mmCIF file of C-alpha atoms in Angstrom:
data_model
loop_
_atom_site.group_PDB
_atom_site.id
_atom_site.type_symbol
_atom_site.label_atom_id
_atom_site.label_comp_id
_atom_site.label_asym_id
_atom_site.label_seq_id
_atom_site.Cartn_x
_atom_site.Cartn_y
_atom_site.Cartn_z
ATOM 1 C CA VAL A 34 17.115 35.751 -8.803
ATOM 2 C CA PRO A 35 17.899 32.135 -9.789
ATOM 3 C CA PRO A 36 20.891 31.758 -12.132
ATOM 4 C CA SER A 37 20.047 31.163 -15.777
ATOM 5 C CA ALA A 38 20.931 28.018 -17.731
ATOM 6 C CA GLU A 39 23.917 29.817 -19.268
ATOM 7 C CA GLU A 40 25.358 30.815 -15.884
ATOM 8 C CA SER A 41 27.728 28.616 -13.905
ATOM 9 C CA THR A 42 26.636 27.935 -10.353
ATOM 10 C CA ALA A 43 26.855 25.359 -7.582
ATOM 11 C CA LEU A 44 24.416 23.738 -5.156
ATOM 12 C CA VAL A 45 25.150 21.954 -1.900
ATOM 13 C CA ALA A 46 22.982 19.078 -0.658
ATOM 14 C CA TYR A 47 22.929 16.950 2.484
ATOM 15 C CA GLY A 48 20.458 15.524 4.971
ATOM 16 C CA ASP A 49 20.095 14.173 8.502
ATOM 17 C CA MET A 50 22.172 16.683 10.466
ATOM 18 C CA GLY A 51 20.940 16.983 14.032
ATOM 19 C CA ILE A 52 22.433 19.093 16.793
ATOM 20 C CA TRP A 53 24.897 16.514 18.038
ATOM 21 C CA GLU A 54 28.667 16.941 17.921
ATOM 22 C CA ASN A 55 29.040 15.586 14.390
ATOM 23 C CA GLY A 56 26.209 17.744 13.096
ATOM 24 C CA VAL A 57 27.907 20.802 14.546
ATOM 25 C CA MET A 58 31.164 19.675 12.901
ATOM 26 C CA VAL A 59 29.579 19.347 9.454
ATOM 27 C CA ALA A 60 27.777 22.699 9.784
ATOM 28 C CA GLN A 61 31.007 24.452 10.762
ATOM 29 C CA ALA A 62 32.986 22.748 7.995
ATOM 30 C CA LEU A 63 30.326 23.641 5.408
ATOM 31 C CA SER A 64 30.165 27.247 6.582
ATOM 32 C CA THR A 65 33.948 27.612 6.272
ATOM 33 C CA PHE A 66 33.963 25.809 2.931
ATOM 34 C CA LEU A 67 31.247 28.018 1.437
ATOM 35 C CA SER A 68 32.849 31.188 2.743
ATOM 36 C CA ARG A 69 36.244 30.228 1.324
ATOM 37 C CA THR A 70 35.118 28.874 -2.055
ATOM 38 C CA ASN A 71 32.586 31.621 -2.707
ATOM 39 C CA SER A 72 35.063 34.380 -1.905
ATOM 40 C CA SER A 73 37.678 32.580 -3.976
ATOM 41 C CA SER A 74 35.300 32.344 -6.940
ATOM 42 C CA SER A 75 34.435 36.023 -6.634
ATOM 43 C CA SER A 76 38.053 37.106 -6.616
ATOM 44 C CA SER A 77 38.932 34.843 -9.556
ATOM 45 C CA SER A 78 36.072 36.186 -11.659
ATOM 46 C CA SER A 79 37.218 39.758 -11.069
ATOM 47 C CA SER A 80 40.827 39.019 -11.895
ATOM 48 C CA SER A 81 41.669 36.341 -14.458
ATOM 49 C CA SER A 82 45.333 36.470 -13.543
ATOM 50 C CA SER A 83 44.635 35.176 -10.052
ATOM 51 C CA SER A 84 42.243 32.381 -11.052
ATOM 52 C CA SER A 85 44.828 29.637 -10.818
ATOM 53 C CA SER A 86 45.968 30.595 -7.340
ATOM 54 C CA SER A 87 42.500 31.084 -5.897
ATOM 55 C CA SER A 88 41.644 27.377 -5.853
ATOM 56 C CA SER A 89 41.706 25.565 -2.550
ATOM 57 C CA SER A 90 44.500 23.023 -2.416
ATOM 58 C CA SER A 91 42.453 20.178 -0.984
ATOM 59 C CA SER A 92 38.807 21.131 -1.331
ATOM 60 C CA SER A 93 38.282 20.186 -4.976
ATOM 61 C CA SER A 94 39.254 17.389 -7.311
ATOM 62 C CA SER A 95 39.285 19.568 -10.407
ATOM 63 C CA SER A 96 41.597 22.317 -11.599
ATOM 64 C CA VAL A 97 38.726 23.926 -13.534
ATOM 65 C CA GLU A 98 37.504 27.182 -12.070
ATOM 66 C CA GLN A 99 34.660 26.374 -9.683
ATOM 67 C CA PRO A 100 31.517 28.537 -9.608
ATOM 68 C CA PRO A 101 30.292 29.839 -6.253
ATOM 69 C CA ALA A 102 27.552 28.015 -4.388
ATOM 70 C CA SER A 103 24.218 29.788 -4.631
ATOM 71 C CA LEU A 104 21.815 27.353 -2.934
ATOM 72 C CA VAL A 105 21.808 24.918 -0.001
ATOM 73 C CA LEU A 106 19.432 21.937 -0.047
ATOM 74 C CA HIS A 107 18.675 20.037 3.173
ATOM 75 C CA VAL A 108 16.840 16.810 2.262
ATOM 76 C CA GLY A 109 15.059 16.225 5.554
ATOM 77 C CA ASP A 110 15.760 15.522 9.232
ATOM 78 C CA LEU A 111 17.095 18.952 10.100
ATOM 79 C CA GLY A 112 17.677 19.268 13.837
ATOM 80 C CA TYR A 113 15.796 16.146 14.991
ATOM 81 C CA ALA A 114 13.631 18.522 16.979
ATOM 82 C CA ASP A 115 10.599 16.201 17.021
ATOM 83 C CA GLY A 116 8.437 19.131 18.047
ATOM 84 C CA ASP A 117 10.817 20.645 20.637
ATOM 85 C CA PRO A 118 11.123 24.421 19.989
ATOM 86 C CA VAL A 119 14.367 24.626 21.970
ATOM 87 C CA LYS A 120 15.992 22.107 19.620
ATOM 88 C CA TRP A 121 14.635 24.007 16.632
ATOM 89 C CA ASP A 122 16.265 27.207 17.907
ATOM 90 C CA LYS A 123 19.563 25.432 18.566
ATOM 91 C CA PHE A 124 19.577 24.003 15.068
ATOM 92 C CA ALA A 125 18.754 27.400 13.559
ATOM 93 C CA ALA A 126 21.765 28.954 15.291
ATOM 94 C CA GLN A 127 23.927 26.066 14.072
ATOM 95 C CA VAL A 128 23.182 26.588 10.346
ATOM 96 C CA ASN A 129 22.670 30.347 10.507
ATOM 97 C CA PRO A 130 26.148 31.313 9.187
ATOM 98 C CA TYR A 131 25.335 29.945 5.729
ATOM 99 C CA ALA A 132 21.534 29.698 5.846
ATOM 100 C CA SER A 133 21.405 33.474 6.340
ATOM 101 C CA ALA A 134 23.867 34.116 3.504
ATOM 102 C CA LEU A 135 22.458 31.817 0.798
ATOM 103 C CA PRO A 136 19.004 30.571 -0.213
ATOM 104 C CA TYR A 137 18.312 27.578 2.022
ATOM 105 C CA MET A 138 15.591 25.055 1.207
ATOM 106 C CA ALA A 139 14.649 22.211 3.534
ATOM 107 C CA LEU A 140 12.467 19.177 2.897
ATOM 108 C CA PRO A 141 10.511 17.400 5.638
ATOM 109 C CA GLY A 142 12.004 14.283 7.196
ATOM 110 C CA ASN A 143 10.540 11.786 9.622
ATOM 111 C CA HIS A 144 12.122 13.645 12.581
ATOM 112 C CA ASP A 145 10.804 17.065 11.530
ATOM 113 C CA ASP A 146 7.429 18.050 12.939
ATOM 114 C CA LEU A 147 5.701 19.513 9.914
ATOM 115 C CA ASP A 148 4.236 22.520 11.709
ATOM 116 C CA GLY A 149 7.668 23.544 12.978
ATOM 117 C CA LEU A 150 9.245 23.031 9.568
ATOM 118 C CA SER A 151 6.473 24.950 7.804
ATOM 119 C CA TRP A 152 6.721 27.863 10.187
ATOM 120 C CA ARG A 153 10.522 28.128 10.074
ATOM 121 C CA TYR A 154 11.846 26.947 6.713
ATOM 122 C CA ASN A 155 9.396 25.646 4.120
ATOM 123 C CA PRO A 156 5.773 26.788 3.819
ATOM 124 C CA ARG A 157 3.139 24.235 2.851
ATOM 125 C CA PRO A 158 2.732 22.457 0.555
ATOM 126 C CA PHE A 159 6.213 21.015 0.912
ATOM 127 C CA TYR A 160 6.539 19.975 -2.719
ATOM 128 C CA ARG A 161 7.664 22.482 -5.351
ATOM 129 C CA THR A 162 9.841 22.881 -8.440
ATOM 130 C CA PHE A 163 12.187 25.558 -9.722
ATOM 131 C CA ARG A 164 14.918 26.122 -12.304
ATOM 132 C CA TRP A 165 18.437 26.719 -10.979
ATOM 133 C CA GLY A 166 21.113 27.101 -13.616
ATOM 134 C CA ARG A 167 21.009 24.102 -15.944
ATOM 135 C CA LEU A 168 19.083 22.138 -13.313
ATOM 136 C CA ARG A 169 15.375 21.615 -12.874
ATOM 137 C CA VAL A 170 14.908 20.811 -9.174
ATOM 138 C CA ILE A 171 11.776 18.925 -8.104
ATOM 139 C CA ALA A 172 11.320 18.673 -4.335
ATOM 140 C CA LEU A 173 8.901 16.134 -2.874
ATOM 141 C CA ASN A 174 7.303 15.527 0.495
ATOM 142 C CA THR A 175 7.827 11.803 1.108
ATOM 143 C CA GLU A 176 6.748 11.911 4.768
ATOM 144 C CA GLU A 177 2.975 12.197 4.496
ATOM 145 C CA VAL A 178 2.139 8.763 3.131
ATOM 146 C CA ALA A 179 -1.358 9.687 2.000
ATOM 147 C CA GLY A 180 0.084 12.734 0.251
ATOM 148 C CA LEU A 181 2.172 10.757 -2.241
ATOM 149 C CA GLN A 182 0.016 8.039 -3.751
ATOM 150 C CA ARG A 183 -1.334 7.624 -7.269
ATOM 151 C CA ASP A 184 -4.592 9.400 -6.452
ATOM 152 C CA SER A 185 -2.968 12.232 -4.474
ATOM 153 C CA ALA A 186 -2.613 15.859 -5.524
ATOM 154 C CA GLN A 187 1.174 15.680 -5.097
ATOM 155 C CA TYR A 188 1.521 12.673 -7.409
ATOM 156 C CA GLN A 189 -0.569 14.300 -10.127
ATOM 157 C CA TRP A 190 1.446 17.493 -9.733
ATOM 158 C CA LEU A 191 4.647 15.452 -10.128
ATOM 159 C CA VAL A 192 3.376 13.806 -13.325
ATOM 160 C CA ASP A 193 2.262 17.153 -14.758
ATOM 161 C CA THR A 194 5.607 18.728 -13.876
ATOM 162 C CA LEU A 195 7.625 15.953 -15.503
ATOM 163 C CA GLU A 196 5.455 16.017 -18.629
ATOM 164 C CA SER A 197 5.929 19.781 -18.968
ATOM 165 C CA LEU A 198 9.708 19.340 -19.136
ATOM 166 C CA GLU A 199 9.371 17.935 -22.660
ATOM 167 C CA PHE A 200 8.592 21.482 -23.818
ATOM 168 C CA GLU A 201 11.290 23.221 -21.770
ATOM 169 C CA GLN A 202 14.214 24.466 -23.888
ATOM 170 C CA PRO A 203 17.025 23.910 -23.482
ATOM 171 C CA ARG A 204 16.099 20.656 -21.818
ATOM 172 C CA PRO A 205 17.243 20.873 -18.195
ATOM 173 C CA THR A 206 19.088 18.291 -16.157
ATOM 174 C CA VAL A 207 16.339 17.071 -13.826
ATOM 175 C CA VAL A 208 16.994 16.141 -10.198
ATOM 176 C CA VAL A 209 14.299 15.003 -7.783
ATOM 177 C CA LEU A 210 14.681 15.459 -4.034
ATOM 178 C CA GLY A 211 13.011 13.440 -1.310
ATOM 179 C CA HIS A 212 13.887 12.410 2.217
ATOM 180 C CA LYS A 213 13.140 8.718 1.933
ATOM 181 C CA THR A 214 15.645 6.352 0.332
ATOM 182 C CA LEU A 215 14.539 4.290 -2.677
ATOM 183 C CA LEU A 216 17.433 1.833 -3.042
ATOM 184 C CA THR A 217 20.557 1.434 -0.915
ATOM 185 C CA THR A 218 22.964 -1.064 0.601
ATOM 186 C CA SER A 219 22.751 0.828 3.902
ATOM 187 C CA THR A 220 21.305 -1.118 6.816
ATOM 188 C CA GLY A 221 19.522 1.921 8.235
ATOM 189 C CA HIS A 222 16.044 1.214 6.838
ATOM 190 C CA GLY A 223 16.185 -2.194 5.221
ATOM 191 C CA GLY A 224 17.474 -1.254 1.778
ATOM 192 C CA GLY A 225 15.046 1.525 0.927
ATOM 193 C CA ASN A 226 11.338 2.274 0.959
ATOM 194 C CA VAL A 227 9.823 -0.337 -1.379
ATOM 195 C CA PRO A 228 6.320 1.193 -1.849
ATOM 196 C CA LEU A 229 7.865 4.577 -2.664
ATOM 197 C CA ARG A 230 10.378 2.914 -5.000
ATOM 198 C CA ASP A 231 7.587 1.143 -6.874
ATOM 199 C CA LEU A 232 5.717 4.438 -7.164
ATOM 200 C CA LEU A 233 8.555 6.735 -8.224
ATOM 201 C CA VAL A 234 11.059 4.678 -10.210
ATOM 202 C CA PRO A 235 8.755 4.205 -13.261
ATOM 203 C CA LEU A 236 8.313 7.989 -13.425
ATOM 204 C CA LEU A 237 12.012 8.710 -12.968
ATOM 205 C CA ILE A 238 12.803 6.303 -15.806
ATOM 206 C CA LYS A 239 10.029 7.378 -18.160
ATOM 207 C CA PHE A 240 10.900 11.071 -17.948
ATOM 208 C CA LYS A 241 14.694 10.593 -17.917
ATOM 209 C CA VAL A 242 15.328 12.104 -14.512
ATOM 210 C CA ALA A 243 19.088 12.346 -14.004
ATOM 211 C CA ALA A 244 19.256 11.861 -10.228
ATOM 212 C CA TYR A 245 17.196 11.235 -7.110
ATOM 213 C CA ILE A 246 18.810 12.809 -4.023
ATOM 214 C CA CYS A 247 17.751 11.674 -0.563
ATOM 215 C CA GLY A 248 18.650 11.089 3.077
ATOM 216 C CA ASP A 249 16.961 8.981 5.797
ATOM 217 C CA ASP A 250 19.763 6.393 5.841
ATOM 218 C CA HIS A 251 22.955 7.838 7.270
ATOM 219 C CA GLY A 252 26.051 7.852 5.078
ATOM 220 C CA TYR A 253 26.979 8.424 1.453
ATOM 221 C CA GLU A 254 26.250 6.171 -1.498
ATOM 222 C CA ARG A 255 26.121 6.676 -5.265
ATOM 223 C CA ALA A 256 23.934 3.989 -6.768
ATOM 224 C CA LEU A 257 22.102 3.302 -10.021
ATOM 225 C CA LEU A 258 18.374 2.741 -10.188
ATOM 226 C CA VAL A 259 17.673 -0.262 -12.403
ATOM 227 C CA HIS A 260 14.949 -0.456 -15.042
ATOM 228 C CA PRO A 261 12.643 -3.296 -13.892
ATOM 229 C CA GLU A 262 12.257 -4.726 -17.415
ATOM 230 C CA SER A 263 15.431 -4.034 -19.410
ATOM 231 C CA GLY A 264 17.804 -4.096 -16.453
ATOM 232 C CA THR A 265 19.623 -0.984 -17.696
ATOM 233 C CA HIS A 266 20.699 1.721 -15.285
ATOM 234 C CA THR A 267 18.689 4.839 -15.929
ATOM 235 C CA CYS A 268 18.926 7.209 -12.952
ATOM 236 C CA LEU A 269 21.466 8.055 -10.263
ATOM 237 C CA HIS A 270 20.388 7.435 -6.670
ATOM 238 C CA LEU A 271 22.405 9.717 -4.395
ATOM 239 C CA LEU A 272 22.167 9.037 -0.668
ATOM 240 C CA VAL A 273 23.491 12.043 1.242
ATOM 241 C CA GLY A 274 22.194 11.395 4.750
ATOM 242 C CA SER A 275 25.638 12.453 5.901
ATOM 243 C CA GLY A 276 24.948 15.676 7.759
ATOM 244 C CA GLY A 277 25.857 14.488 11.251
ATOM 245 C CA ALA A 278 23.434 11.845 12.523
ATOM 246 C CA ARG A 279 25.009 8.580 13.690
ATOM 247 C CA LEU A 280 26.257 6.720 10.618
ATOM 248 C CA ASP A 281 24.720 3.435 9.502
ATOM 249 C CA ASP A 282 26.625 0.379 8.333
ATOM 250 C CA PHE A 283 26.480 -1.023 4.797
ATOM 251 C CA VAL A 284 25.769 -4.655 4.015
ATOM 252 C CA PRO A 285 29.027 -6.593 3.385
ATOM 253 C CA GLU A 286 28.248 -7.415 -0.242
ATOM 254 C CA GLN A 287 28.322 -4.538 -2.724
ATOM 255 C CA PRO A 288 26.125 -5.220 -5.783
ATOM 256 C CA SER A 289 26.982 -3.810 -9.204
ATOM 257 C CA TRP A 290 24.372 -1.056 -8.945
ATOM 258 C CA SER A 291 26.116 0.363 -5.861
ATOM 259 C CA VAL A 292 28.916 2.302 -7.546
ATOM 260 C CA PHE A 293 30.483 4.043 -4.539
ATOM 261 C CA ARG A 294 29.693 4.070 -0.850
ATOM 262 C CA GLN A 295 31.374 5.269 2.310
ATOM 263 C CA LYS A 296 30.437 5.505 5.940
ATOM 264 C CA SER A 297 31.258 9.179 6.146
ATOM 265 C CA PHE A 298 29.922 12.565 7.147
ATOM 266 C CA GLY A 299 29.935 15.294 4.540
ATOM 267 C CA PHE A 300 27.979 17.005 1.766
ATOM 268 C CA LEU A 301 27.383 16.845 -1.977
ATOM 269 C CA ARG A 302 28.277 19.728 -4.269
ATOM 270 C CA ILE A 303 26.584 19.899 -7.678
ATOM 271 C CA LEU A 304 28.312 22.048 -10.285
ATOM 272 C CA SER A 305 26.049 23.403 -13.009
ATOM 273 C CA PHE A 306 27.742 24.764 -16.132
ATOM 274 C CA ALA A 307 26.214 25.928 -19.408
ATOM 275 C CA THR A 308 27.260 22.702 -21.139
ATOM 276 C CA HIS A 309 27.146 20.021 -18.434
ATOM 277 C CA VAL A 310 26.505 19.147 -14.797
ATOM 278 C CA SER A 311 28.951 17.376 -12.504
ATOM 279 C CA ALA A 312 29.032 16.543 -8.797
ATOM 280 C CA GLU A 313 31.464 15.688 -6.038
ATOM 281 C CA PHE A 314 31.056 14.456 -2.495
ATOM 282 C CA PHE A 315 33.154 16.064 0.231
ATOM 283 C CA ALA A 316 33.919 14.003 3.319
ATOM 284 C CA VAL A 317 34.162 15.818 6.657
ATOM 285 C CA SER A 318 36.243 14.075 9.312
ATOM 286 C CA SER A 319 37.373 16.834 11.650
ATOM 287 C CA PRO A 320 36.702 20.515 12.358
ATOM 288 C CA ASP A 321 40.405 21.165 11.767
ATOM 289 C CA VAL A 322 40.711 19.348 8.408
ATOM 290 C CA PRO A 323 39.268 20.865 5.190
ATOM 291 C CA PRO A 324 36.553 18.758 3.489
ATOM 292 C CA THR A 325 38.063 16.272 1.044
ATOM 293 C CA VAL A 326 36.594 15.032 -2.248
ATOM 294 C CA ILE A 327 36.122 11.251 -2.143
ATOM 295 C CA ASP A 328 33.795 10.814 -5.141
ATOM 296 C CA SER A 329 33.240 12.808 -8.341
ATOM 297 C CA PHE A 330 31.081 12.096 -11.390
ATOM 298 C CA MET A 331 29.014 13.545 -14.237
ATOM 299 C CA ILE A 332 25.235 13.932 -14.111
ATOM 300 C CA SER A 333 23.749 13.350 -17.565
ATOM 301 C CA SER A 334 20.687 15.309 -18.644
ATOM 302 C CA GLY A 335 19.289 12.136 -20.190
ATOM 303 C CA GLY A 336 20.270 9.862 -17.321
ATOM 304 C CA PRO A 337 23.147 7.386 -17.153
ATOM 305 C CA HIS A 338 21.246 4.991 -19.433
ATOM 306 C CA SER A 339 22.627 6.844 -22.462
ATOM 307 C CA GLU A 340 26.042 5.443 -21.588
ATOM 308 C CA VAL A 341 24.649 1.898 -21.541
ATOM 309 C CA LYS A 342 22.893 1.965 -24.918
ATOM 310 C CA VAL A 343 26.054 2.529 -26.951
ATOM 311 C CA PRO A 344 27.689 -0.868 -26.346
ATOM 312 C CA VAL A 345 24.327 -2.625 -26.748
ATOM 313 C CA LEU A 346 23.858 -0.962 -30.136
ATOM 314 C CA LEU A 347 27.358 -1.946 -31.171
ATOM 315 C CA VAL A 348 26.696 -5.552 -30.229
ATOM 316 C CA VAL A 349 23.476 -5.620 -32.266
ATOM 317 C CA LEU A 350 25.198 -4.101 -35.293
ATOM 318 C CA SER A 351 28.076 -6.541 -34.991
ATOM 319 C CA VAL A 352 25.703 -9.510 -34.915
ATOM 320 C CA LEU A 353 23.830 -8.224 -37.975
ATOM 321 C CA ILE A 354 27.087 -7.752 -39.886
ATOM 322 C CA ILE A 355 28.305 -11.245 -38.986
ATOM 323 C CA VAL A 356 24.989 -12.861 -39.966
ATOM 324 C CA SER A 357 24.846 -10.937 -43.255
ATOM 325 C CA PHE A 358 28.432 -11.861 -44.110
ATOM 326 C CA SER A 359 27.777 -15.517 -43.245
ATOM 327 C CA VAL A 360 24.743 -15.619 -45.547
ATOM 328 C CA TYR A 361 26.789 -14.006 -48.312
ATOM 329 C CA LEU A 362 29.561 -16.617 -47.941
ATOM 330 C CA PHE A 363 27.049 -19.475 -47.899
ATOM 331 C CA ARG A 364 25.406 -18.290 -51.131
ATOM 332 C CA ALA A 365 28.801 -17.742 -52.774
ATOM 333 C CA CYS A 366 29.843 -21.300 -51.902
ATOM 334 C CA LEU A 367 26.628 -22.675 -53.415
ATOM 335 C CA ARG A 368 27.268 -20.797 -56.660
ATOM 336 C CA LEU A 369 30.862 -22.019 -56.875
ATOM 337 C CA SER A 370 29.941 -25.638 -56.194
ATOM 338 C CA ALA A 371 27.223 -25.499 -58.881
ATOM 339 C CA VAL A 372 29.615 -24.508 -61.725
ATOM 340 C CA PRO A 373 31.460 -27.840 -62.210
ATOM 341 C CA LEU A 374 28.229 -29.791 -62.073
ATOM 342 C CA GLY A 375 26.726 -27.629 -64.792
ATOM 343 C CA ARG A 376 29.749 -28.057 -67.028
ATOM 344 C CA ARG A 377 29.722 -31.862 -66.630
ATOM 345 C CA SER A 378 26.100 -32.029 -67.671
ATOM 346 C CA LEU A 379 26.879 -30.183 -70.910
ATOM 347 C CA SER A 380 29.852 -32.407 -71.959
#
């Protein structure tokens, strides 16, 4: 049963794992991490006196009690099987320790033959939505080009789903998942898929989606999708293609919309509480070293644009006050200068 909006829970997300050495490393590190943190959370909930000592010393950036993970999201490119059943079986054994213990949802990537994925992990159609804690998760299939265009069934379903959220109370924090990258400074695929960006970004902005989580490019980056007209940042773009495939480089220059980036393996943990949603990225560097938090941030239910509007509003109010005060002073000066002239005309 999915956790309710009032329950605290956690989700883990990553993409692009493969069955190479680094993919095995990340899978082992994640399995150990989930086993340790989930058992720690269980023991702390049963005994309040032990809650402070049950936290892992290096696995979290916060001293707040962490909820257990209840869902694993793999945003495409699972085992890079490309239709090879032997590779599929090897990948299944690799993720089995946690995929058999927790709900595990996988999206199609460009290296996942869709028949193999459908048979093993995700029945067709590959797009779906569900509520998980405070989150509303919307998973897309970005790999069948004809299946995600304005006249497609998936696109209409996406629009209908986003429109229906206006009536959902309490309003959830909406995250959209897809394999393909929309905007990135990674050199893996030329900065993101432009046709898909042009198709999705207007919807993400219009319906105040909090974050788009993807893979395809290999590494980690937290970026901000930019409104094409106002230029304000309205949605987080979280690249988590960090599951084990060979890492891509980033372009040397880092624009303002690229908030944090690192050429690192690892996974994203999203923490859903009754009052807010936060996230942290754990870097994995060695099978013998616990995952380490290298980035942590809040995920706003209305999107990051709410943080941008406040200073803009203050600027507008300040200008109005200055203009009004200037007009008042100008009129006062006119009245004062008119008094002596009036008196001289009467004498």
